Amino acid sequence: MGVLLLVGIYLTIGYLYFDFPKLIPIFEYSFPSVLIAIPLTFFLAKAFSIIKNKKVGKLIYKAFAFLGTISLELYCVQEFLGAKIVPLLNDKMGHFLINIVLFAVVLIAAIILSVLGKLFWKVFDGVHERLFVK
């Protein structure tokens, strides 16, 4: 698994920064991504099982559990907000800071959307219960 991970990282860096020849032209970026994703999944699972009872592990679990509850909302707003925000910030700051700002804005928007969605369904269920449930 470690060898696959290292080969995937090596190929990705080579493709992005050193103009490596493409091994499989159609899958030039997806092939190294697969080589990274598969072993990384197992390594992260093992790492999380090791730290799950530690304070840091519990904090990481809570953060991922929270993000999991709003994953649909994150998915729905990230493209829209990214298309609006990135062009505004592109000349003002570097890519790293843009990503941090974008993540914060998308997270806040997703939380708001989640709250509005829950409120909508609460109202909808109340109206439905009054009209149709006897």
Coordinates of N, CA, C and O in Angstrom, one line a residue, residues 31-95:
F31 N -5.4 8.3 -13.1 CA -4.6 7.1 -12.7 C -3.8 7.3 -11.4 O -3.9 6.6 -10.5
P32 N -3.0 8.4 -11.3 CA -2.3 8.7 -10.1 C -3.2 8.9 -8.9 O -2.9 8.6 -7.8
S33 N -4.4 9.5 -9.2 CA -5.4 9.8 -8.1 C -5.9 8.5 -7.5 O -6.0 8.4 -6.3
V34 N -6.1 7.5 -8.4 CA -6.5 6.2 -7.9 C -5.4 5.5 -7.0 O -5.6 4.9 -6.0
L35 N -4.1 5.7 -7.5 CA -3.0 5.1 -6.8 C -2.8 5.8 -5.4 O -2.3 5.2 -4.5
I36 N -3.3 7.0 -5.3 CA -3.3 7.7 -4.0 C -4.5 7.4 -3.2 O -4.4 7.1 -2.0
A37 N -5.7 7.4 -3.8 CA -6.9 7.2 -3.0 C -7.1 5.9 -2.3 O -7.5 5.8 -1.2
I38 N -6.7 4.8 -3.0 CA -6.9 3.5 -2.4 C -6.1 3.3 -1.2 O -6.6 3.0 -0.1
P39 N -4.8 3.4 -1.2 CA -4.0 3.2 0.0 C -4.3 4.3 1.1 O -4.3 4.0 2.3
L40 N -4.5 5.5 0.6 CA -4.8 6.5 1.6 C -6.0 6.2 2.4 O -6.1 6.5 3.6
T41 N -7.0 5.6 1.8 CA -8.3 5.3 2.5 C -7.9 4.3 3.6 O -8.4 4.4 4.8
F42 N -7.1 3.3 3.3 CA -6.8 2.3 4.4 C -5.9 2.9 5.5 O -6.1 2.6 6.6
F43 N -4.9 3.8 5.1 CA -4.1 4.4 6.0 C -4.8 5.3 7.0 O -4.6 5.4 8.2
L44 N -5.8 6.1 6.4 CA -6.6 7.0 7.2 C -7.5 6.2 8.2 O -7.7 6.6 9.3
A45 N -8.1 5.1 7.7 CA -8.9 4.3 8.5 C -8.1 3.7 9.7 O -8.6 3.7 10.8
K46 N -6.9 3.3 9.4 CA -6.0 2.8 10.5 C -5.7 3.9 11.5 O -5.7 3.7 12.7
A47 N -5.3 5.1 10.9 CA -4.9 6.2 11.8 C -6.1 6.6 12.7 O -5.9 6.9 13.9
F48 N -7.3 6.7 12.1 CA -8.4 7.1 12.9 C -8.8 6.1 14.0 O -9.2 6.4 15.0
S49 N -8.6 4.8 13.7 CA -8.9 3.8 14.7 C -7.8 3.8 15.8 O -8.2 3.5 16.9
I50 N -6.6 4.3 15.5 CA -5.6 4.4 16.6 C -5.9 5.6 17.5 O -5.8 5.5 18.7
I51 N -6.4 6.7 16.9 CA -6.5 7.9 17.7 C -8.0 8.1 18.2 O -8.3 9.1 18.8
K52 N -8.9 7.2 17.9 CA -10.3 7.4 18.2 C -10.6 7.6 19.7 O -11.5 8.3 20.0
N53 N -9.8 7.1 20.6 CA -10.1 7.2 22.0 C -9.3 8.4 22.6 O -9.4 8.6 23.8
K54 N -8.5 9.0 21.8 CA -7.7 10.2 22.3 C -8.6 11.5 22.1 O -9.5 11.5 21.4
K55 N -8.2 12.5 22.8 CA -8.9 13.8 22.8 C -9.0 14.3 21.4 O -10.0 14.8 20.9
V56 N -7.8 14.3 20.7 CA -7.8 14.8 19.3 C -8.7 13.9 18.4 O -9.3 14.5 17.5
G57 N -8.7 12.6 18.6 CA -9.5 11.8 17.8 C -11.0 12.1 17.9 O -11.7 12.0 17.0
K58 N -11.4 12.3 19.2 CA -12.8 12.7 19.4 C -13.2 14.0 18.7 O -14.3 14.1 18.2
L59 N -12.2 14.9 18.8 CA -12.5 16.2 18.1 C -12.6 16.1 16.6 O -13.5 16.6 16.0
I60 N -11.7 15.3 16.0 CA -11.7 15.0 14.6 C -13.0 14.3 14.2 O -13.7 14.6 13.2
Y61 N -13.4 13.3 15.0 CA -14.7 12.6 14.8 C -15.9 13.6 14.8 O -16.7 13.5 13.9
K62 N -15.9 14.5 15.8 CA -17.0 15.4 15.9 C -17.0 16.3 14.7 O -18.1 16.7 14.1
A63 N -15.9 16.8 14.2 CA -15.8 17.7 13.1 C -16.3 17.0 11.8 O -17.1 17.5 11.0
F64 N -15.8 15.7 11.6 CA -16.3 15.0 10.4 C -17.8 14.6 10.5 O -18.5 14.6 9.5
A65 N -18.3 14.3 11.7 CA -19.7 14.0 11.9 C -20.5 15.3 11.6 O -21.5 15.2 10.9
F66 N -20.1 16.4 12.0 CA -20.8 17.7 11.7 C -20.8 17.9 10.2 O -21.8 18.2 9.6
L67 N -19.6 17.8 9.6 CA -19.5 18.0 8.1 C -20.4 17.0 7.4 O -21.0 17.3 6.3
G68 N -20.5 15.8 7.9 CA -21.3 14.8 7.3 C -22.8 15.1 7.3 O -23.5 14.8 6.4
T69 N -23.2 15.8 8.3 CA -24.6 16.2 8.4 C -25.0 17.3 7.5 O -26.2 17.5 7.1
I70 N -24.0 18.1 7.0 CA -24.3 19.2 6.1 C -23.7 18.9 4.7 O -23.5 19.9 3.9
S71 N -23.3 17.7 4.4 CA -22.6 17.4 3.2 C -23.4 17.7 1.9 O -22.9 18.2 0.9
L72 N -24.7 17.5 1.9 CA -25.6 17.8 0.8 C -25.5 19.4 0.6 O -25.4 19.8 -0.6
E73 N -25.7 20.1 1.6 CA -25.7 21.6 1.5 C -24.3 22.1 1.1 O -24.2 23.0 0.2
L74 N -23.2 21.5 1.6 CA -21.9 21.8 1.1 C -21.7 21.6 -0.4 O -21.2 22.4 -1.1
Y75 N -22.2 20.5 -0.8 CA -22.2 20.1 -2.3 C -23.0 21.1 -3.1 O -22.6 21.5 -4.2
C76 N -24.1 21.5 -2.6 CA -25.0 22.4 -3.4 C -24.5 23.8 -3.5 O -24.7 24.4 -4.6
V77 N -23.8 24.3 -2.5 CA -23.4 25.7 -2.6 C -21.9 25.9 -3.0 O -21.6 27.0 -3.5
Q78 N -21.1 24.9 -3.0 CA -19.7 25.1 -3.3 C -19.4 25.6 -4.7 O -18.6 26.5 -4.9
E79 N -20.0 25.0 -5.7 CA -19.8 25.4 -7.1 C -20.3 26.8 -7.3 O -19.6 27.6 -7.9
F80 N -21.5 27.1 -6.9 CA -22.1 28.4 -7.1 C -21.2 29.5 -6.4 O -20.9 30.5 -7.0
L81 N -20.9 29.3 -5.1 CA -20.1 30.4 -4.4 C -18.7 30.4 -4.9 O -18.1 31.5 -5.0
G82 N -18.1 29.3 -5.3 CA -16.8 29.3 -5.9 C -16.7 30.1 -7.1 O -15.7 30.9 -7.3
A83 N -17.7 30.0 -8.0 CA -17.7 30.8 -9.2 C -17.9 32.3 -9.0 O -17.4 33.1 -9.8
K84 N -18.5 32.6 -7.9 CA -18.7 34.1 -7.6 C -17.5 34.7 -6.8 O -17.1 35.8 -7.1
I85 N -16.9 33.9 -5.9 CA -15.9 34.4 -5.0 C -14.5 34.4 -5.6 O -13.8 35.4 -5.5
V86 N -14.1 33.3 -6.2 CA -12.8 33.2 -6.7 C -12.4 34.3 -7.7 O -11.3 34.9 -7.5
P87 N -13.2 34.7 -8.7 CA -12.8 35.8 -9.5 C -12.6 37.1 -8.8 O -11.8 37.9 -9.1
L88 N -13.4 37.3 -7.7 CA -13.2 38.6 -6.9 C -11.9 38.6 -6.2 O -11.3 39.7 -6.0
L89 N -11.4 37.5 -5.7 CA -10.3 37.4 -4.8 C -9.0 37.1 -5.6 O -7.9 37.1 -5.0
N90 N -9.1 36.6 -6.8 CA -7.9 36.1 -7.6 C -6.8 37.1 -7.6 O -5.6 36.7 -7.5
D91 N -7.0 38.4 -7.8 CA -5.9 39.3 -7.9 C -5.5 39.9 -6.5 O -4.4 40.5 -6.4
K92 N -6.3 39.6 -5.5 CA -6.0 40.2 -4.2 C -5.2 39.3 -3.3 O -4.5 39.8 -2.3
M93 N -5.3 38.0 -3.4 CA -4.6 37.1 -2.5 C -4.2 35.8 -3.2 O -4.7 35.5 -4.3
G94 N -3.3 35.0 -2.6 CA -2.9 33.8 -3.2 C -3.9 32.7 -3.1 O -4.9 32.8 -2.4
H95 N -3.6 31.6 -3.8 CA -4.6 30.4 -3.9 C -4.9 29.8 -2.5 O -6.0 29.4 -2.2

